[in-house]
Amino acid sequence: MTPFPSQTQTAIDFAADLFRQAKHAVSLTGAGLSTPSGIPDFRSTGTGLWSRDEPLEVASLSTFRTAPERFYEWFRPLASQIYHAQPNPAHLSLAELEKAGRIHSILTQNIDMLHQKAGSQTVIEMHGTMRTLTCTQCYYQMEAALHLDKFVENGKIPCCSKCGNILKPDVILFGEQLPQAAWFKAQREARQCDLMLVVGSSLEVLPVAGLPMQALDHGAHLVIINNAQTYLNVRADVVILEDAAVIIPAIAEKVFNG
Ligand SMILES: [Zn+2]
């Protein structure tokens, strides 16, 4: 591994120190964590796959209700990418930190299940998940794998096996409320933690973007690893403007081996 510039190394060392001192560390993760795994950040504009499809409109609850076939057409390549994606070194290091008792929980904006694939146990999915689907009519919930595999293959919109109505992936669309149980848990973690590690989130999407502020207000330390600025960089103890897949493993290594 090539050595980091001394400023970056100092920041990594400081972040590792904060981890060693923390009694209740949590990590808040966003799309930037999964881009090294090949999953596009569909909320940021002008990036490849999504620029032409205006996700704000097509990935909204109102489009799903009025024209689910438009939503599913847009969703198909994303679903395919997510199913084939593998966790990257940052996901794996976060899972190791959790296993070693250094991270209490992961609060994620991602719907891609990569934390679970990496072995993380306590994952609070604030924007929902690709793991399950729910019927829009009878609310029967089922595992997505069977249905979505077929959909990715042949483009046939998945329907409820009980009543035949259209199934909706349990991901939170624009204009949709966050899942309440997950959101309450996330807020509790933000208030109780003494260290919050923000990874790959530009903290632009409310209400999740407010969680680090809640942590700061309760006296927690804040570390931000993201390749773009966030509104809280001025208040963070450590900011590293680099690729999480490189930096998180370096921090974990330092936590474990000093
Ligand atoms: Zn149904």
PDB file of C-alpha atoms and ligand atoms in Angstrom:
ATOM      1  CA  MET A   1       0.000   0.000   0.000  1.00  0.00           C
ATOM      2  CA  THR A   2       1.321   3.442  -0.864  1.00  0.00           C
ATOM      3  CA  PRO A   3       1.741   5.659   2.183  1.00  0.00           C
ATOM      4  CA  PHE A   4      -0.730   8.491   2.641  1.00  0.00           C
ATOM      5  CA  PRO A   5       0.310  12.154   2.599  1.00  0.00           C
ATOM      6  CA  SER A   6       1.251  13.097   6.168  1.00  0.00           C
ATOM      7  CA  GLN A   7      -1.855  15.245   6.647  1.00  0.00           C
ATOM      8  CA  THR A   8      -4.121  12.324   5.701  1.00  0.00           C
ATOM      9  CA  GLN A   9      -2.149   9.926   7.908  1.00  0.00           C
ATOM     10  CA  THR A  10      -2.509  12.291  10.863  1.00  0.00           C
ATOM     11  CA  ALA A  11      -6.264  12.427  10.293  1.00  0.00           C
ATOM     12  CA  ILE A  12      -6.467   8.611  10.074  1.00  0.00           C
ATOM     13  CA  ASP A  13      -4.502   8.274  13.337  1.00  0.00           C
ATOM     14  CA  PHE A  14      -6.738  10.789  15.081  1.00  0.00           C
ATOM     15  CA  ALA A  15      -9.894   9.037  13.869  1.00  0.00           C
ATOM     16  CA  ALA A  16      -8.503   5.713  15.155  1.00  0.00           C
ATOM     17  CA  ASP A  17      -7.765   7.316  18.547  1.00  0.00           C
ATOM     18  CA  LEU A  18     -11.356   8.520  18.774  1.00  0.00           C
ATOM     19  CA  PHE A  19     -12.528   4.966  18.028  1.00  0.00           C
ATOM     20  CA  ARG A  20     -10.345   3.498  20.753  1.00  0.00           C
ATOM     21  CA  GLN A  21     -11.718   5.982  23.279  1.00  0.00           C
ATOM     22  CA  ALA A  22     -15.358   5.637  22.197  1.00  0.00           C
ATOM     23  CA  LYS A  23     -17.824   3.583  24.239  1.00  0.00           C
ATOM     24  CA  HIS A  24     -20.704   3.849  21.787  1.00  0.00           C
ATOM     25  CA  ALA A  25     -19.610   4.541  18.221  1.00  0.00           C
ATOM     26  CA  VAL A  26     -22.029   4.488  15.318  1.00  0.00           C
ATOM     27  CA  SER A  27     -21.519   4.874  11.606  1.00  0.00           C
ATOM     28  CA  LEU A  28     -23.829   6.788   9.294  1.00  0.00           C
ATOM     29  CA  THR A  29     -23.341   5.629   5.715  1.00  0.00           C
ATOM     30  CA  GLY A  30     -24.542   6.916   2.346  1.00  0.00           C
ATOM     31  CA  ALA A  31     -24.265   6.335  -1.371  1.00  0.00           C
ATOM     32  CA  GLY A  32     -20.571   7.269  -1.565  1.00  0.00           C
ATOM     33  CA  LEU A  33     -19.764   4.098   0.364  1.00  0.00           C
ATOM     34  CA  SER A  34     -21.282   1.922  -2.362  1.00  0.00           C
ATOM     35  CA  THR A  35     -20.012   3.713  -5.475  1.00  0.00           C
ATOM     36  CA  PRO A  36     -16.700   1.767  -5.259  1.00  0.00           C
ATOM     37  CA  SER A  37     -18.920  -1.356  -5.425  1.00  0.00           C
ATOM     38  CA  GLY A  38     -20.320  -0.137  -8.745  1.00  0.00           C
ATOM     39  CA  ILE A  39     -23.652   1.206  -7.508  1.00  0.00           C
ATOM     40  CA  PRO A  40     -24.390   4.673  -8.876  1.00  0.00           C
ATOM     41  CA  ASP A  41     -25.544   7.416  -6.552  1.00  0.00           C
ATOM     42  CA  PHE A  42     -28.972   7.888  -8.081  1.00  0.00           C
ATOM     43  CA  ARG A  43     -29.698  10.999  -6.088  1.00  0.00           C
ATOM     44  CA  SER A  44     -26.798  12.994  -7.459  1.00  0.00           C
ATOM     45  CA  THR A  45     -27.459  14.467 -10.882  1.00  0.00           C
ATOM     46  CA  GLY A  46     -25.411  14.128 -14.018  1.00  0.00           C
ATOM     47  CA  THR A  47     -23.879  10.752 -13.216  1.00  0.00           C
ATOM     48  CA  GLY A  48     -24.125   8.235 -16.052  1.00  0.00           C
ATOM     49  CA  LEU A  49     -27.089   5.978 -15.790  1.00  0.00           C
ATOM     50  CA  TRP A  50     -29.366   8.357 -13.961  1.00  0.00           C
ATOM     51  CA  SER A  51     -28.893  11.710 -15.644  1.00  0.00           C
ATOM     52  CA  ARG A  52     -31.434  11.019 -18.395  1.00  0.00           C
ATOM     53  CA  ASP A  53     -34.129   9.596 -16.189  1.00  0.00           C
ATOM     54  CA  GLU A  54     -34.757  12.329 -13.679  1.00  0.00           C
ATOM     55  CA  PRO A  55     -34.923  10.024 -10.644  1.00  0.00           C
ATOM     56  CA  LEU A  56     -36.640  12.671  -8.543  1.00  0.00           C
ATOM     57  CA  GLU A  57     -39.691  12.258 -10.710  1.00  0.00           C
ATOM     58  CA  VAL A  58     -39.570   8.621 -11.760  1.00  0.00           C
ATOM     59  CA  ALA A  59     -38.450   7.282  -8.354  1.00  0.00           C
ATOM     60  CA  SER A  60     -41.288   9.015  -6.566  1.00  0.00           C
ATOM     61  CA  LEU A  61     -44.284   7.591  -4.790  1.00  0.00           C
ATOM     62  CA  SER A  62     -46.666   9.454  -7.101  1.00  0.00           C
ATOM     63  CA  THR A  63     -45.109   7.926 -10.246  1.00  0.00           C
ATOM     64  CA  PHE A  64     -45.235   4.498  -8.634  1.00  0.00           C
ATOM     65  CA  ARG A  65     -48.932   4.946  -7.917  1.00  0.00           C
ATOM     66  CA  THR A  66     -49.886   6.317 -11.331  1.00  0.00           C
ATOM     67  CA  ALA A  67     -47.424   4.543 -13.645  1.00  0.00           C
ATOM     68  CA  PRO A  68     -45.668   1.663 -11.890  1.00  0.00           C
ATOM     69  CA  GLU A  69     -44.382   0.347 -15.243  1.00  0.00           C
ATOM     70  CA  ARG A  70     -42.369   3.581 -15.677  1.00  0.00           C
ATOM     71  CA  PHE A  71     -40.899   3.165 -12.221  1.00  0.00           C
ATOM     72  CA  TYR A  72     -40.037  -0.470 -12.873  1.00  0.00           C
ATOM     73  CA  GLU A  73     -38.434   0.310 -16.221  1.00  0.00           C
ATOM     74  CA  TRP A  74     -36.162   2.817 -14.493  1.00  0.00           C
ATOM     75  CA  PHE A  75     -35.593   0.478 -11.556  1.00  0.00           C
ATOM     76  CA  ARG A  76     -34.572  -2.591 -13.568  1.00  0.00           C
ATOM     77  CA  PRO A  77     -30.900  -1.733 -14.273  1.00  0.00           C
ATOM     78  CA  LEU A  78     -30.485  -0.481 -10.688  1.00  0.00           C
ATOM     79  CA  ALA A  79     -31.947  -3.689  -9.272  1.00  0.00           C
ATOM     80  CA  SER A  80     -29.642  -5.715 -11.489  1.00  0.00           C
ATOM     81  CA  GLN A  81     -26.564  -3.762 -10.366  1.00  0.00           C
ATOM     82  CA  ILE A  82     -27.531  -4.065  -6.721  1.00  0.00           C
ATOM     83  CA  TYR A  83     -28.081  -7.816  -6.939  1.00  0.00           C
ATOM     84  CA  HIS A  84     -24.677  -8.358  -8.469  1.00  0.00           C
ATOM     85  CA  ALA A  85     -22.754  -5.856  -6.311  1.00  0.00           C
ATOM     86  CA  GLN A  86     -20.243  -7.019  -3.736  1.00  0.00           C
ATOM     87  CA  PRO A  87     -19.169  -5.210  -0.562  1.00  0.00           C
ATOM     88  CA  ASN A  88     -15.935  -3.245  -0.871  1.00  0.00           C
ATOM     89  CA  PRO A  89     -13.097  -2.970   1.701  1.00  0.00           C
ATOM     90  CA  ALA A  90     -14.910  -0.157   3.541  1.00  0.00           C
ATOM     91  CA  HIS A  91     -18.027  -2.313   4.114  1.00  0.00           C
ATOM     92  CA  LEU A  92     -15.809  -5.194   5.260  1.00  0.00           C
ATOM     93  CA  SER A  93     -13.823  -3.005   7.669  1.00  0.00           C
ATOM     94  CA  LEU A  94     -17.003  -1.576   9.196  1.00  0.00           C
ATOM     95  CA  ALA A  95     -18.227  -5.146   9.758  1.00  0.00           C
ATOM     96  CA  GLU A  96     -14.912  -6.055  11.430  1.00  0.00           C
ATOM     97  CA  LEU A  97     -15.112  -3.015  13.688  1.00  0.00           C
ATOM     98  CA  GLU A  98     -18.614  -4.058  14.719  1.00  0.00           C
ATOM     99  CA  LYS A  99     -17.527  -7.644  15.369  1.00  0.00           C
ATOM    100  CA  ALA A 100     -14.722  -6.333  17.588  1.00  0.00           C
ATOM    101  CA  GLY A 101     -17.216  -4.254  19.578  1.00  0.00           C
ATOM    102  CA  ARG A 102     -15.903  -0.951  18.202  1.00  0.00           C
ATOM    103  CA  ILE A 103     -19.107  -0.048  16.348  1.00  0.00           C
ATOM    104  CA  HIS A 104     -22.496  -0.374  17.987  1.00  0.00           C
ATOM    105  CA  SER A 105     -24.671   0.079  14.911  1.00  0.00           C
ATOM    106  CA  ILE A 106     -24.734   1.212  11.316  1.00  0.00           C
ATOM    107  CA  LEU A 107     -27.304   3.782  10.246  1.00  0.00           C
ATOM    108  CA  THR A 108     -27.525   3.650   6.481  1.00  0.00           C
ATOM    109  CA  GLN A 109     -29.188   5.590   3.691  1.00  0.00           C
ATOM    110  CA  ASN A 110     -28.327   2.742   1.312  1.00  0.00           C
ATOM    111  CA  ILE A 111     -30.814   0.140   0.157  1.00  0.00           C
ATOM    112  CA  ASP A 112     -28.248  -2.202  -1.385  1.00  0.00           C
ATOM    113  CA  MET A 113     -27.780  -4.747   1.448  1.00  0.00           C
ATOM    114  CA  LEU A 114     -23.995  -4.497   1.107  1.00  0.00           C
ATOM    115  CA  HIS A 115     -23.512  -4.007   4.866  1.00  0.00           C
ATOM    116  CA  GLN A 116     -25.332  -7.280   5.483  1.00  0.00           C
ATOM    117  CA  LYS A 117     -23.377  -9.009   2.708  1.00  0.00           C
ATOM    118  CA  ALA A 118     -20.193  -7.785   4.420  1.00  0.00           C
ATOM    119  CA  GLY A 119     -21.313  -9.337   7.729  1.00  0.00           C
ATOM    120  CA  SER A 120     -22.624  -6.341   9.670  1.00  0.00           C
ATOM    121  CA  GLN A 121     -25.294  -7.355  12.201  1.00  0.00           C
ATOM    122  CA  THR A 122     -26.952  -4.178  13.452  1.00  0.00           C
ATOM    123  CA  VAL A 123     -27.919  -2.252  10.344  1.00  0.00           C
ATOM    124  CA  ILE A 124     -30.648   0.380  10.559  1.00  0.00           C
ATOM    125  CA  GLU A 125     -31.948   0.915   7.021  1.00  0.00           C
ATOM    126  CA  MET A 126     -33.416   4.410   7.084  1.00  0.00           C
ATOM    127  CA  HIS A 127     -34.304   4.470   3.384  1.00  0.00           C
ATOM    128  CA  GLY A 128     -35.712   0.971   3.311  1.00  0.00           C
ATOM    129  CA  THR A 129     -34.297  -2.138   1.707  1.00  0.00           C
ATOM    130  CA  MET A 130     -34.245  -4.202  -1.462  1.00  0.00           C
ATOM    131  CA  ARG A 131     -34.609  -7.348   0.629  1.00  0.00           C
ATOM    132  CA  THR A 132     -38.412  -7.343   0.753  1.00  0.00           C
ATOM    133  CA  LEU A 133     -41.414  -6.325  -1.328  1.00  0.00           C
ATOM    134  CA  THR A 134     -44.869  -5.337  -0.121  1.00  0.00           C
ATOM    135  CA  CYS A 135     -48.180  -5.655  -1.930  1.00  0.00           C
ATOM    136  CA  THR A 136     -49.743  -2.280  -2.715  1.00  0.00           C
ATOM    137  CA  GLN A 137     -53.210  -3.721  -2.131  1.00  0.00           C
ATOM    138  CA  CYS A 138     -53.170  -6.270   0.718  1.00  0.00           C
ATOM    139  CA  TYR A 139     -49.803  -5.287   2.285  1.00  0.00           C
ATOM    140  CA  TYR A 140     -48.552  -8.875   2.225  1.00  0.00           C
ATOM    141  CA  GLN A 141     -44.778  -8.684   2.561  1.00  0.00           C
ATOM    142  CA  MET A 142     -42.413 -11.159   0.950  1.00  0.00           C
ATOM    143  CA  GLU A 143     -38.750 -11.817   0.314  1.00  0.00           C
ATOM    144  CA  ALA A 144     -37.635  -9.968  -2.793  1.00  0.00           C
ATOM    145  CA  ALA A 145     -35.071 -12.443  -4.083  1.00  0.00           C
ATOM    146  CA  LEU A 146     -37.455 -14.787  -5.893  1.00  0.00           C
ATOM    147  CA  HIS A 147     -39.568 -12.079  -7.500  1.00  0.00           C
ATOM    148  CA  LEU A 148     -36.841  -9.594  -8.306  1.00  0.00           C
ATOM    149  CA  ASP A 149     -34.560 -12.213  -9.852  1.00  0.00           C
ATOM    150  CA  LYS A 150     -37.280 -12.950 -12.389  1.00  0.00           C
ATOM    151  CA  PHE A 151     -37.989  -9.269 -12.905  1.00  0.00           C
ATOM    152  CA  VAL A 152     -34.309  -8.472 -13.549  1.00  0.00           C
ATOM    153  CA  GLU A 153     -34.234 -11.341 -16.042  1.00  0.00           C
ATOM    154  CA  ASN A 154     -37.450 -10.749 -18.005  1.00  0.00           C
ATOM    155  CA  GLY A 155     -38.715  -7.305 -16.967  1.00  0.00           C
ATOM    156  CA  LYS A 156     -42.054  -8.680 -15.805  1.00  0.00           C
ATOM    157  CA  ILE A 157     -43.434  -6.489 -12.989  1.00  0.00           C
ATOM    158  CA  PRO A 158     -43.661  -8.553  -9.780  1.00  0.00           C
ATOM    159  CA  CYS A 159     -47.192  -9.256  -8.528  1.00  0.00           C
ATOM    160  CA  CYS A 160     -48.594 -10.430  -5.201  1.00  0.00           C
ATOM    161  CA  SER A 161     -48.994 -14.194  -4.905  1.00  0.00           C
ATOM    162  CA  LYS A 162     -52.074 -13.680  -2.692  1.00  0.00           C
ATOM    163  CA  CYS A 163     -54.114 -11.048  -4.513  1.00  0.00           C
ATOM    164  CA  GLY A 164     -52.316 -10.404  -7.807  1.00  0.00           C
ATOM    165  CA  ASN A 165     -51.706  -6.691  -7.303  1.00  0.00           C
ATOM    166  CA  ILE A 166     -48.412  -4.949  -7.961  1.00  0.00           C
ATOM    167  CA  LEU A 167     -45.629  -5.362  -5.425  1.00  0.00           C
ATOM    168  CA  LYS A 168     -43.551  -2.396  -4.357  1.00  0.00           C
ATOM    169  CA  PRO A 169     -39.927  -2.786  -3.285  1.00  0.00           C
ATOM    170  CA  ASP A 170     -39.573  -1.725   0.366  1.00  0.00           C
ATOM    171  CA  VAL A 171     -37.275   1.131  -0.595  1.00  0.00           C
ATOM    172  CA  ILE A 172     -38.290   4.641   0.330  1.00  0.00           C
ATOM    173  CA  LEU A 173     -39.209   6.626  -2.754  1.00  0.00           C
ATOM    174  CA  PHE A 174     -39.145  10.379  -3.058  1.00  0.00           C
ATOM    175  CA  GLY A 175     -42.237  11.774  -1.381  1.00  0.00           C
ATOM    176  CA  GLU A 176     -42.522   8.791   0.948  1.00  0.00           C
ATOM    177  CA  GLN A 177     -42.164   8.781   4.758  1.00  0.00           C
ATOM    178  CA  LEU A 178     -39.164   7.073   6.325  1.00  0.00           C
ATOM    179  CA  PRO A 179     -39.957   3.718   7.981  1.00  0.00           C
ATOM    180  CA  GLN A 180     -40.890   4.777  11.485  1.00  0.00           C
ATOM    181  CA  ALA A 181     -39.259   2.038  13.538  1.00  0.00           C
ATOM    182  CA  ALA A 182     -35.923   2.457  11.748  1.00  0.00           C
ATOM    183  CA  TRP A 183     -36.079   6.208  12.033  1.00  0.00           C
ATOM    184  CA  PHE A 184     -36.739   6.126  15.800  1.00  0.00           C
ATOM    185  CA  LYS A 185     -33.854   3.695  16.313  1.00  0.00           C
ATOM    186  CA  ALA A 186     -31.557   5.891  14.235  1.00  0.00           C
ATOM    187  CA  GLN A 187     -32.437   8.981  16.244  1.00  0.00           C
ATOM    188  CA  ARG A 188     -31.848   7.131  19.510  1.00  0.00           C
ATOM    189  CA  GLU A 189     -28.447   5.974  18.296  1.00  0.00           C
ATOM    190  CA  ALA A 190     -27.573   9.520  17.216  1.00  0.00           C
ATOM    191  CA  ARG A 191     -28.449  10.878  20.654  1.00  0.00           C
ATOM    192  CA  GLN A 192     -26.695   8.113  22.602  1.00  0.00           C
ATOM    193  CA  CYS A 193     -23.482   7.745  20.640  1.00  0.00           C
ATOM    194  CA  ASP A 194     -20.217   9.331  21.715  1.00  0.00           C
ATOM    195  CA  LEU A 195     -18.681   9.022  18.240  1.00  0.00           C
ATOM    196  CA  MET A 196     -20.359   9.256  14.853  1.00  0.00           C
ATOM    197  CA  LEU A 197     -18.441   8.222  11.760  1.00  0.00           C
ATOM    198  CA  VAL A 198     -20.089   9.602   8.617  1.00  0.00           C
ATOM    199  CA  VAL A 199     -19.035   7.668   5.518  1.00  0.00           C
ATOM    200  CA  GLY A 200     -19.919   8.499   1.939  1.00  0.00           C
ATOM    201  CA  SER A 201     -22.794  10.828   2.662  1.00  0.00           C
ATOM    202  CA  SER A 202     -22.837  14.461   1.612  1.00  0.00           C
ATOM    203  CA  LEU A 203     -25.545  15.042   4.260  1.00  0.00           C
ATOM    204  CA  GLU A 204     -27.907  16.633   1.787  1.00  0.00           C
ATOM    205  CA  VAL A 205     -31.013  14.494   2.177  1.00  0.00           C
ATOM    206  CA  LEU A 206     -33.229  15.376   5.119  1.00  0.00           C
ATOM    207  CA  PRO A 207     -34.129  14.227   7.676  1.00  0.00           C
ATOM    208  CA  VAL A 208     -31.144  11.851   7.818  1.00  0.00           C
ATOM    209  CA  ALA A 209     -28.726  14.761   7.289  1.00  0.00           C
ATOM    210  CA  GLY A 210     -29.798  16.103  10.686  1.00  0.00           C
ATOM    211  CA  LEU A 211     -28.601  13.051  12.639  1.00  0.00           C
ATOM    212  CA  PRO A 212     -24.941  14.148  13.021  1.00  0.00           C
ATOM    213  CA  MET A 213     -26.207  17.461  14.390  1.00  0.00           C
ATOM    214  CA  GLN A 214     -28.193  15.567  17.027  1.00  0.00           C
ATOM    215  CA  ALA A 215     -25.040  13.612  17.904  1.00  0.00           C
ATOM    216  CA  LEU A 216     -22.991  16.808  18.205  1.00  0.00           C
ATOM    217  CA  ASP A 217     -25.665  18.409  20.367  1.00  0.00           C
ATOM    218  CA  HIS A 218     -25.302  15.477  22.780  1.00  0.00           C
ATOM    219  CA  GLY A 219     -21.532  15.872  22.959  1.00  0.00           C
ATOM    220  CA  ALA A 220     -20.428  13.195  20.477  1.00  0.00           C
ATOM    221  CA  HIS A 221     -17.278  13.395  18.389  1.00  0.00           C
ATOM    222  CA  LEU A 222     -17.767  13.548  14.631  1.00  0.00           C
ATOM    223  CA  VAL A 223     -15.586  12.039  11.892  1.00  0.00           C
ATOM    224  CA  ILE A 224     -16.511  12.606   8.239  1.00  0.00           C
ATOM    225  CA  ILE A 225     -15.077  10.537   5.381  1.00  0.00           C
ATOM    226  CA  ASN A 226     -16.550  11.758   2.116  1.00  0.00           C
ATOM    227  CA  ASN A 227     -15.120  12.882  -1.190  1.00  0.00           C
ATOM    228  CA  ALA A 228     -17.170  16.079  -1.199  1.00  0.00           C
ATOM    229  CA  GLN A 229     -17.808  18.812   1.367  1.00  0.00           C
ATOM    230  CA  THR A 230     -20.706  18.600   3.818  1.00  0.00           C
ATOM    231  CA  TYR A 231     -22.403  21.329   5.809  1.00  0.00           C
ATOM    232  CA  LEU A 232     -20.912  19.912   9.019  1.00  0.00           C
ATOM    233  CA  ASN A 233     -17.244  19.747   8.018  1.00  0.00           C
ATOM    234  CA  VAL A 234     -16.564  22.883  10.068  1.00  0.00           C
ATOM    235  CA  ARG A 235     -17.850  21.156  13.202  1.00  0.00           C
ATOM    236  CA  ALA A 236     -16.211  17.764  12.723  1.00  0.00           C
ATOM    237  CA  ASP A 237     -13.194  16.583  14.747  1.00  0.00           C
ATOM    238  CA  VAL A 238     -11.765  14.896  11.667  1.00  0.00           C
ATOM    239  CA  VAL A 239     -12.582  15.348   7.965  1.00  0.00           C
ATOM    240  CA  ILE A 240     -10.989  13.216   5.251  1.00  0.00           C
ATOM    241  CA  LEU A 241     -11.945  14.114   1.687  1.00  0.00           C
ATOM    242  CA  GLU A 242     -11.006  10.763   0.155  1.00  0.00           C
ATOM    243  CA  ASP A 243     -12.416   7.480  -1.088  1.00  0.00           C
ATOM    244  CA  ALA A 244     -13.947   5.573   1.839  1.00  0.00           C
ATOM    245  CA  ALA A 245     -12.834   2.210   0.404  1.00  0.00           C
ATOM    246  CA  VAL A 246      -9.227   3.297   1.007  1.00  0.00           C
ATOM    247  CA  ILE A 247      -9.584   5.289   4.233  1.00  0.00           C
ATOM    248  CA  ILE A 248     -11.878   3.076   6.350  1.00  0.00           C
ATOM    249  CA  PRO A 249      -9.588   0.020   6.105  1.00  0.00           C
ATOM    250  CA  ALA A 250      -6.653   2.255   7.120  1.00  0.00           C
ATOM    251  CA  ILE A 251      -8.559   3.512  10.163  1.00  0.00           C
ATOM    252  CA  ALA A 252      -9.623  -0.030  11.124  1.00  0.00           C
ATOM    253  CA  GLU A 253      -6.051  -1.290  10.772  1.00  0.00           C
ATOM    254  CA  LYS A 254      -4.885   1.472  13.102  1.00  0.00           C
ATOM    255  CA  VAL A 255      -7.649   0.701  15.633  1.00  0.00           C
ATOM    256  CA  PHE A 256      -6.714  -2.986  15.697  1.00  0.00           C
ATOM    257  CA  ASN A 257      -2.945  -2.791  15.483  1.00  0.00           C
ATOM    258  CA  GLY A 258      -2.081   0.667  16.797  1.00  0.00           C
TER     259      GLY A 258
HETATM  260 ZN    ZN B   1     -51.627  -8.639  -2.308  1.00  0.00          ZN
END
